[in-house]
Coordinates of N, CA, C and O in Angstrom, one line a residue:
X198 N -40.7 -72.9 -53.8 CA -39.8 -72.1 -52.9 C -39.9 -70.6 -53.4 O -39.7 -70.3 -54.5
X199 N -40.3 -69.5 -52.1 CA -40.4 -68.4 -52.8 C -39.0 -67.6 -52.4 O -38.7 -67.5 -51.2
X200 N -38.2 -67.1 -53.6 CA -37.3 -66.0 -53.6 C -37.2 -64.9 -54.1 O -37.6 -64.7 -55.3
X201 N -36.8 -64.1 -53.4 CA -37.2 -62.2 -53.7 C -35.3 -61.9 -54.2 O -34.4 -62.4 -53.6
X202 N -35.1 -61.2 -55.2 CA -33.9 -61.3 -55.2 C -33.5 -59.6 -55.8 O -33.7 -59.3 -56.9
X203 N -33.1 -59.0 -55.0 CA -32.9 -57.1 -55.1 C -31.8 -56.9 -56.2 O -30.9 -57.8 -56.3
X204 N -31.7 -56.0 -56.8 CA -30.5 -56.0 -57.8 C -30.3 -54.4 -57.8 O -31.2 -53.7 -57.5
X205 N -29.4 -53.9 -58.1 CA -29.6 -52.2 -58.9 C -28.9 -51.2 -57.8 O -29.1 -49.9 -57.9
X206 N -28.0 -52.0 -56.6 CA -27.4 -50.9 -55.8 C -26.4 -50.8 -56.0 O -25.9 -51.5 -56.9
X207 N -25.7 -50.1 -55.5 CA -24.2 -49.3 -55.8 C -24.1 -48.0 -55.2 O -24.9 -47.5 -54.5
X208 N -22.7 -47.6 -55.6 CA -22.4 -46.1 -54.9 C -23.1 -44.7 -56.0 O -23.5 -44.7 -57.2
X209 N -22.9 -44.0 -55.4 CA -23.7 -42.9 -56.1 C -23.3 -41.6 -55.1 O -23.2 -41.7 -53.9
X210 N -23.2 -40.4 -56.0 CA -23.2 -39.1 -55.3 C -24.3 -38.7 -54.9 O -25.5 -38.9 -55.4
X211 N -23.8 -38.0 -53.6 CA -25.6 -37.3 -53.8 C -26.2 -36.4 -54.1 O -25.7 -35.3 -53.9
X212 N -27.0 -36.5 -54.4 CA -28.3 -35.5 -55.3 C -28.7 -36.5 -56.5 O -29.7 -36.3 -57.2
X213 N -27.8 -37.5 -56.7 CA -28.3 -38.5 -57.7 C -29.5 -39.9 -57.2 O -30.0 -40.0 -56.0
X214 N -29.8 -40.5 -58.1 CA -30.7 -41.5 -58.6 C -30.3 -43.1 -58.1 O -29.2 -43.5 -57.7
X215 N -31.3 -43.9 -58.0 CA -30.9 -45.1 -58.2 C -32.1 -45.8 -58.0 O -32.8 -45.6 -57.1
X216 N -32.7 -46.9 -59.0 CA -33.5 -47.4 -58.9 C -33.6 -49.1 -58.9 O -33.8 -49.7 -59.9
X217 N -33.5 -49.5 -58.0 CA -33.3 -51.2 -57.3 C -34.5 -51.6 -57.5 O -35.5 -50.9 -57.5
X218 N -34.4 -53.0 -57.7 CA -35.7 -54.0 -58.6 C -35.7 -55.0 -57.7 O -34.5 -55.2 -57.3
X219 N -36.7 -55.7 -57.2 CA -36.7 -56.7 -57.0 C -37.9 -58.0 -57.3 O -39.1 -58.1 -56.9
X220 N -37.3 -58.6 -57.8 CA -37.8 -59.9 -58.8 C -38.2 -61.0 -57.8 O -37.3 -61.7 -57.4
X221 N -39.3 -61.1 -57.5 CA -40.2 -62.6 -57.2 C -40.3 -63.8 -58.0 O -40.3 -63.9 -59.2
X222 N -40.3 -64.6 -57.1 CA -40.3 -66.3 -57.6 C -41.0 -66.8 -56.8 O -41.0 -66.2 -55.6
X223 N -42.0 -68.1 -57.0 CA -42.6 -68.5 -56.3 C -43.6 -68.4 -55.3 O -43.8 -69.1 -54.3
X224 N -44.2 -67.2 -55.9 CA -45.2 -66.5 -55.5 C -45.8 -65.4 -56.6 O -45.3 -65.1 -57.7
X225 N -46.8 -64.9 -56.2 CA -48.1 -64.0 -57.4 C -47.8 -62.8 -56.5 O -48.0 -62.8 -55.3
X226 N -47.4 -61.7 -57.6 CA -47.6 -60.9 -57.2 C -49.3 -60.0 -56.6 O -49.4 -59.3 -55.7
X227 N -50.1 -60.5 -57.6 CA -51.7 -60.5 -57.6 C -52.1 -61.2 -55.9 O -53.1 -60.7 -55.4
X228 N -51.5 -62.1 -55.0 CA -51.5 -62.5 -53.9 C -50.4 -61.7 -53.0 O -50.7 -61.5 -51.8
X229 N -49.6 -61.5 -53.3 CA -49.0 -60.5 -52.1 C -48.1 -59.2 -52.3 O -47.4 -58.9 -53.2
X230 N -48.5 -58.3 -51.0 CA -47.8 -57.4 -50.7 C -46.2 -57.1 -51.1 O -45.5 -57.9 -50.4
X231 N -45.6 -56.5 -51.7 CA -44.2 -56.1 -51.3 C -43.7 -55.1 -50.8 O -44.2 -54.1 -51.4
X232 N -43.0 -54.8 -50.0 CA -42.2 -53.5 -49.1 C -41.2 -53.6 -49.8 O -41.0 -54.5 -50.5
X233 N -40.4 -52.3 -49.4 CA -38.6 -52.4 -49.4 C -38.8 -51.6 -48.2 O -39.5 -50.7 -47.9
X234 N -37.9 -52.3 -47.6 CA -37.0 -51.8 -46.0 C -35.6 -51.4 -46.4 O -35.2 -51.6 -47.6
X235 N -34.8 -50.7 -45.3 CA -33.2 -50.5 -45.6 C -33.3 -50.9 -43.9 O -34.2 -51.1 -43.2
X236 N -31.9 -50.9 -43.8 CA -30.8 -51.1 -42.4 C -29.7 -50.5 -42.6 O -28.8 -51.1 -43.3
X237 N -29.5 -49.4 -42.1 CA -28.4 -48.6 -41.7 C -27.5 -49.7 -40.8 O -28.0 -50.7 -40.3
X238 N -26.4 -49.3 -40.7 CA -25.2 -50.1 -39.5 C -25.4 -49.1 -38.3 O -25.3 -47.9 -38.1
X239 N -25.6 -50.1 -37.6 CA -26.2 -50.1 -36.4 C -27.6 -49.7 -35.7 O -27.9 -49.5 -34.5
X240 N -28.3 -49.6 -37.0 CA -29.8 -48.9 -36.6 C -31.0 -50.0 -36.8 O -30.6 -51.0 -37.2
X241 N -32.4 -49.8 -36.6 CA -33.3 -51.1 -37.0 C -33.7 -50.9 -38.2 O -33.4 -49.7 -38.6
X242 N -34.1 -51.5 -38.8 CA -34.5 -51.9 -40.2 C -35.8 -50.8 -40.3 O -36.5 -50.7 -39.3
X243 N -35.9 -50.1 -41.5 CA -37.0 -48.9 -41.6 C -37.7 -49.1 -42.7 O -37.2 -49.3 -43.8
X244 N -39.4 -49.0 -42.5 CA -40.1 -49.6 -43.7 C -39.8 -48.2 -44.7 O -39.5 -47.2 -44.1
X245 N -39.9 -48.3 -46.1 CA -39.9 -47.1 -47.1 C -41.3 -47.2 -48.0 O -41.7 -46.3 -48.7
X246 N -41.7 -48.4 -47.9 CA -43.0 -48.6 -48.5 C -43.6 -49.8 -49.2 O -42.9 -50.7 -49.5
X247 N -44.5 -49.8 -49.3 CA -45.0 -51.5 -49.9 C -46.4 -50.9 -51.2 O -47.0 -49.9 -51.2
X248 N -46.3 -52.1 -52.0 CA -47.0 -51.7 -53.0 C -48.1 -53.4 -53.1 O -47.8 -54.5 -52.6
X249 N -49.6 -53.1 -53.9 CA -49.8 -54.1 -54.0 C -50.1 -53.9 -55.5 O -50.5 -53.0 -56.2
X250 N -49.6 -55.3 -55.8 CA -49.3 -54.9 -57.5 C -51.0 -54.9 -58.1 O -51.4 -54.1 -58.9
X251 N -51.9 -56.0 -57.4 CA -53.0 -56.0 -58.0 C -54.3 -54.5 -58.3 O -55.1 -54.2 -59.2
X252 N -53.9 -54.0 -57.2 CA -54.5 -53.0 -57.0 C -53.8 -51.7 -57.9 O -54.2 -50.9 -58.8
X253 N -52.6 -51.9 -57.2 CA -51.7 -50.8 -57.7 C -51.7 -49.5 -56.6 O -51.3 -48.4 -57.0
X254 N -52.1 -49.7 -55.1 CA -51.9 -49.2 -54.0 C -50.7 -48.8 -53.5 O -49.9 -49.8 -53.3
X255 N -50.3 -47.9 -53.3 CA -48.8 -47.9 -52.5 C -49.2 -47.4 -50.7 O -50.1 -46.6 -50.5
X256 N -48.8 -47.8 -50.1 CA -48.2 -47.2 -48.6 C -47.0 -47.2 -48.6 O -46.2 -48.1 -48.9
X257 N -46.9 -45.4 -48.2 CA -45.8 -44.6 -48.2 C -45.1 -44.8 -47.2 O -45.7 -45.5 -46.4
X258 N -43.8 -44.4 -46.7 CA -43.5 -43.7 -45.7 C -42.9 -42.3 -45.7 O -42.0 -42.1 -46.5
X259 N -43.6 -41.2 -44.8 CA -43.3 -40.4 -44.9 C -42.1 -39.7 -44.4 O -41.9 -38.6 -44.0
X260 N -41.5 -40.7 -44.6 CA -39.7 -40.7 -44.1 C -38.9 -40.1 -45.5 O -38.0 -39.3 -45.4
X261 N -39.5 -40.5 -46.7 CA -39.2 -40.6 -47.8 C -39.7 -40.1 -49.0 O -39.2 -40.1 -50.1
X262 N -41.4 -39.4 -48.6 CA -42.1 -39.4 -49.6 C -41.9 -38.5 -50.3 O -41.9 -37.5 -49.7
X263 N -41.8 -38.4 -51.4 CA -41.4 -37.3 -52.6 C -40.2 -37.2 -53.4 O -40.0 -36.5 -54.4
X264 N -39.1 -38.4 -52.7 CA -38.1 -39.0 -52.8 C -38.3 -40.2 -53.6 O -38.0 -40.3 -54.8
X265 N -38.8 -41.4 -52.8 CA -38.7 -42.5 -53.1 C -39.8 -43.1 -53.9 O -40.8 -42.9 -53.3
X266 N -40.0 -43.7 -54.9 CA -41.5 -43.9 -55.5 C -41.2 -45.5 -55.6 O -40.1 -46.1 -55.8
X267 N -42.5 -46.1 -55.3 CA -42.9 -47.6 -55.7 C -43.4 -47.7 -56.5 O -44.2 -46.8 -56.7
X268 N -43.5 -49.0 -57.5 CA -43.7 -49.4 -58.5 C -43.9 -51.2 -59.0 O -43.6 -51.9 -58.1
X269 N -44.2 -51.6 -59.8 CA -44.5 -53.0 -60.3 C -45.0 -53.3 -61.5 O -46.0 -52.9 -62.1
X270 N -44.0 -54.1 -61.8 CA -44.5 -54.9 -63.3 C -45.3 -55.9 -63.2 O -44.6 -56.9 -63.1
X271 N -46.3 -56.0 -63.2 CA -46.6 -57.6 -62.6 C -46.4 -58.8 -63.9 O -46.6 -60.1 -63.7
X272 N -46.1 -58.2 -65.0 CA -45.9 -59.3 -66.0 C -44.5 -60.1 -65.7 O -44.3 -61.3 -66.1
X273 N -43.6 -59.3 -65.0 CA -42.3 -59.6 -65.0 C -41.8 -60.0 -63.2 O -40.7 -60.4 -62.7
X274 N -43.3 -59.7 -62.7 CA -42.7 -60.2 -61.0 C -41.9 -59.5 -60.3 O -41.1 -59.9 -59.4
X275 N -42.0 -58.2 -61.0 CA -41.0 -57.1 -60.2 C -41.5 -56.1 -59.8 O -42.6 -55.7 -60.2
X276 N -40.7 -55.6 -58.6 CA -40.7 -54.3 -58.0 C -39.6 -53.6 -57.6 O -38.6 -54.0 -57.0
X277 N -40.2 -52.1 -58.2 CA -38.8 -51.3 -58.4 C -39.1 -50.5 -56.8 O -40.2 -50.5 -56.2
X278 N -38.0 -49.8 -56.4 CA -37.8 -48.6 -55.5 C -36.8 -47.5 -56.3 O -35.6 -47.3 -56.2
X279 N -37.8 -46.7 -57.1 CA -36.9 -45.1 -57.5 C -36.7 -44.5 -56.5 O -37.6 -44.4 -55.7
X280 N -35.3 -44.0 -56.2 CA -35.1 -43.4 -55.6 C -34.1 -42.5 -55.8 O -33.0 -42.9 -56.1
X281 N -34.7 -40.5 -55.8 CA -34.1 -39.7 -56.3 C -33.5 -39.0 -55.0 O -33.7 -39.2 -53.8
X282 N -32.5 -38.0 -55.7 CA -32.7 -37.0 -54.6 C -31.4 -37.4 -53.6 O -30.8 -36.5 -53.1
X283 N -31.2 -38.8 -53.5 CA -30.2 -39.6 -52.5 C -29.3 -38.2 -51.2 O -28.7 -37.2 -51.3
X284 N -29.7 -39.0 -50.5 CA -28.8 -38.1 -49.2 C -27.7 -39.3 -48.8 O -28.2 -40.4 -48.7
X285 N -26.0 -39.0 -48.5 CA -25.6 -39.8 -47.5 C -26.1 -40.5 -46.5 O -25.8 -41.7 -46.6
X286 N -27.2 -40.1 -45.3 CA -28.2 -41.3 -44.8 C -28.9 -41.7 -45.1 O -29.8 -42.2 -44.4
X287 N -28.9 -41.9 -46.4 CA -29.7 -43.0 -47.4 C -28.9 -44.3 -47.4 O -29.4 -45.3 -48.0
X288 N -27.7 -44.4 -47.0 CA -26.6 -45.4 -47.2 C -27.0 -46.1 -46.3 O -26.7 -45.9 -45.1
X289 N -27.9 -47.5 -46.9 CA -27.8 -48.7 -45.8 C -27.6 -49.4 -46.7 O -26.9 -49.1 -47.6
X290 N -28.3 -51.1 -46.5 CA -28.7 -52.1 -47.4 C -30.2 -51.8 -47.3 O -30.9 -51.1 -46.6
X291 N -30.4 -52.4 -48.3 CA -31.6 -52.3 -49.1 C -32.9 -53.4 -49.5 O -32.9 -53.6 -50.7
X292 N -33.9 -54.1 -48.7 CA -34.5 -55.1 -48.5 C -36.1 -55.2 -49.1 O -37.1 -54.6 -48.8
X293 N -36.0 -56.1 -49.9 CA -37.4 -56.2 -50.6 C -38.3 -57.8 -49.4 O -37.9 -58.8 -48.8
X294 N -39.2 -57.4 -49.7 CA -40.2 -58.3 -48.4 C -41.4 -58.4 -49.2 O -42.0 -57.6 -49.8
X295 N -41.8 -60.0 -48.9 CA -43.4 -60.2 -48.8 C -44.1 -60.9 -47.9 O -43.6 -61.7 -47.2
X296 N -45.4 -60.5 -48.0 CA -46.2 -60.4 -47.4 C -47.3 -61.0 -48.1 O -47.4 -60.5 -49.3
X297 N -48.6 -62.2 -47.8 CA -49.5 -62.2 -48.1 C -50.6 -61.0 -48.2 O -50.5 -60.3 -47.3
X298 N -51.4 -60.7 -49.0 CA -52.2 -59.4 -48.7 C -53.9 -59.8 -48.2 O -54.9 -60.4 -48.6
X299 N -53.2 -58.9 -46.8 CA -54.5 -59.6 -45.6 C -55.2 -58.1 -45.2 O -56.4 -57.8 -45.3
X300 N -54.1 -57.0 -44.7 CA -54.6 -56.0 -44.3 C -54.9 -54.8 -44.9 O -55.4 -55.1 -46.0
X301 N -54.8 -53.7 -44.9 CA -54.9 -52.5 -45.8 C -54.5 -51.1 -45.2 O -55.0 -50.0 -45.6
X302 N -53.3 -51.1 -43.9 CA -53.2 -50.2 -43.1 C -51.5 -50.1 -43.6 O -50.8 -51.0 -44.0
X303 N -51.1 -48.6 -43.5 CA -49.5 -48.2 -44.3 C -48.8 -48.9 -43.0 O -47.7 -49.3 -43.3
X304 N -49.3 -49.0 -41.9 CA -48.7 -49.1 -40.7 C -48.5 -50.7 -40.1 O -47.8 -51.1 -39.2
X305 N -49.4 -51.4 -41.1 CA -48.9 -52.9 -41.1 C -47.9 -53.1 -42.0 O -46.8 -53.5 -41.8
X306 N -48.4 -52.7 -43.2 CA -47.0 -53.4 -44.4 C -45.8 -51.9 -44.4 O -45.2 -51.5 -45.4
X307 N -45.7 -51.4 -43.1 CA -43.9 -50.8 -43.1 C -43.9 -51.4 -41.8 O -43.5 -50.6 -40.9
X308 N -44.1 -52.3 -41.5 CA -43.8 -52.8 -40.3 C -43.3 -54.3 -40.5 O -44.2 -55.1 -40.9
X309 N -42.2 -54.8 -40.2 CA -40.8 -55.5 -40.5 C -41.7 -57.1 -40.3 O -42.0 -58.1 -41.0
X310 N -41.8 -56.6 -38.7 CA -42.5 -58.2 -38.5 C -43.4 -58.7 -39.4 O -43.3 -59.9 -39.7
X311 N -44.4 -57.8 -39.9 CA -45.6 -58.2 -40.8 C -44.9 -59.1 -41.8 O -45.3 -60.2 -41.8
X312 N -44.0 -58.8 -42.6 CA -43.2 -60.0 -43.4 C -43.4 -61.5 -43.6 O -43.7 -62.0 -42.5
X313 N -43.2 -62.4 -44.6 CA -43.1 -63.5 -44.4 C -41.8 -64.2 -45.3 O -41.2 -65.3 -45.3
X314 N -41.8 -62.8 -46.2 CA -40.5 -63.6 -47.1 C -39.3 -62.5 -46.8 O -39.5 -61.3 -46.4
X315 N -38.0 -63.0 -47.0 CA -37.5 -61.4 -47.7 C -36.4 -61.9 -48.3 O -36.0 -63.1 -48.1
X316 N -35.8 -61.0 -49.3 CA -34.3 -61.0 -49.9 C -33.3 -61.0 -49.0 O -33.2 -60.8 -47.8
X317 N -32.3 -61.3 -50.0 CA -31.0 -60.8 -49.6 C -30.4 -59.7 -49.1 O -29.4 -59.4 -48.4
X318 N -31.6 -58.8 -49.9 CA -30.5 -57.0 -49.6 C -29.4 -56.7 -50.6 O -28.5 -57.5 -51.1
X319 N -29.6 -55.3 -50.9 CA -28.8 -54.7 -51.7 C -28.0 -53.4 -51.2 O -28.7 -52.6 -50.8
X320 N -26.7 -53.2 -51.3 CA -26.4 -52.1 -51.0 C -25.9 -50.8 -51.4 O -24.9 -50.6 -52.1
X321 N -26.6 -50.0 -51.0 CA -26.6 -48.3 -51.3 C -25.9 -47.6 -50.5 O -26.1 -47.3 -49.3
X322 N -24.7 -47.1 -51.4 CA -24.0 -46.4 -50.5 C -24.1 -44.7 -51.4 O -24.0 -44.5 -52.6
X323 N -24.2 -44.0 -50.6 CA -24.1 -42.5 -51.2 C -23.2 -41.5 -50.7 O -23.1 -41.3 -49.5
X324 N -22.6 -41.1 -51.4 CA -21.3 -40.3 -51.1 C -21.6 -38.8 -51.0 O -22.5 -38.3 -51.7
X325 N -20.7 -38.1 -50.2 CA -21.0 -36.8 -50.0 C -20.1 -35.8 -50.9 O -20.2 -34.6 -50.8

């Protein structure tokens, strides 16, 4: 059974930090893609980026870039989202996803449908 499980959110002022992990089971990271998406209340789910651990490739979104950085341990089946800088519309929940790795385009793996697994979601709220 594969489970992705997000951890590391909370409230925070902004101009501050926060870096959310999310931990795989039942699956190789060396075999698949991971993203983190967010969901604002009442908005669609927005890709922020996906990493492949084997390679060590990231696709960005440039919603975020210079902000948000991706990352992976692959000994430990994790993947972080640093994320500096925080603005109040940074306050959604917070979604780690996988994906088998088939394609190689930023525009497949920030794109929601492409998924096959995902977490629970973590939430980030940032205060002004």
């Amino acid at each position: 059974e594969v489970q992705l499980v997000e951890s590391g959110g909370g409230l925070v002022q902004a101009g501050g930090s926060l870096r959310l992990s999310c931990t795989a089971s039942g699956l190789s990271l060396d075999e698949y893609v991971l993203g983190w998406f967010r969901q604002a209340s009442g908005k669609e789910r927005e890709g922020l980026g996906a990493i492949d651990s084997l390679t060590g490739r990231t696709y960005d979104s440039d919603s975020v870039k210079g902000r948000f950085t991706i990352s992976s341990d692959r000994g430990k089946g994790t993947v972080y989202l640093q994320m500096t800088s925080l603005k109040p519309e940074d306050t959604a929940v917070y979604y780690c996803a996988a994906v088998h790795t088939t394609y190689y385009t930023t525009s497949y793996y920030l794109y929601p449908p492409s998924y096959e697994y995902w977490g629970q979601g973590t939430q980030v709220t940032v205060s002004s």
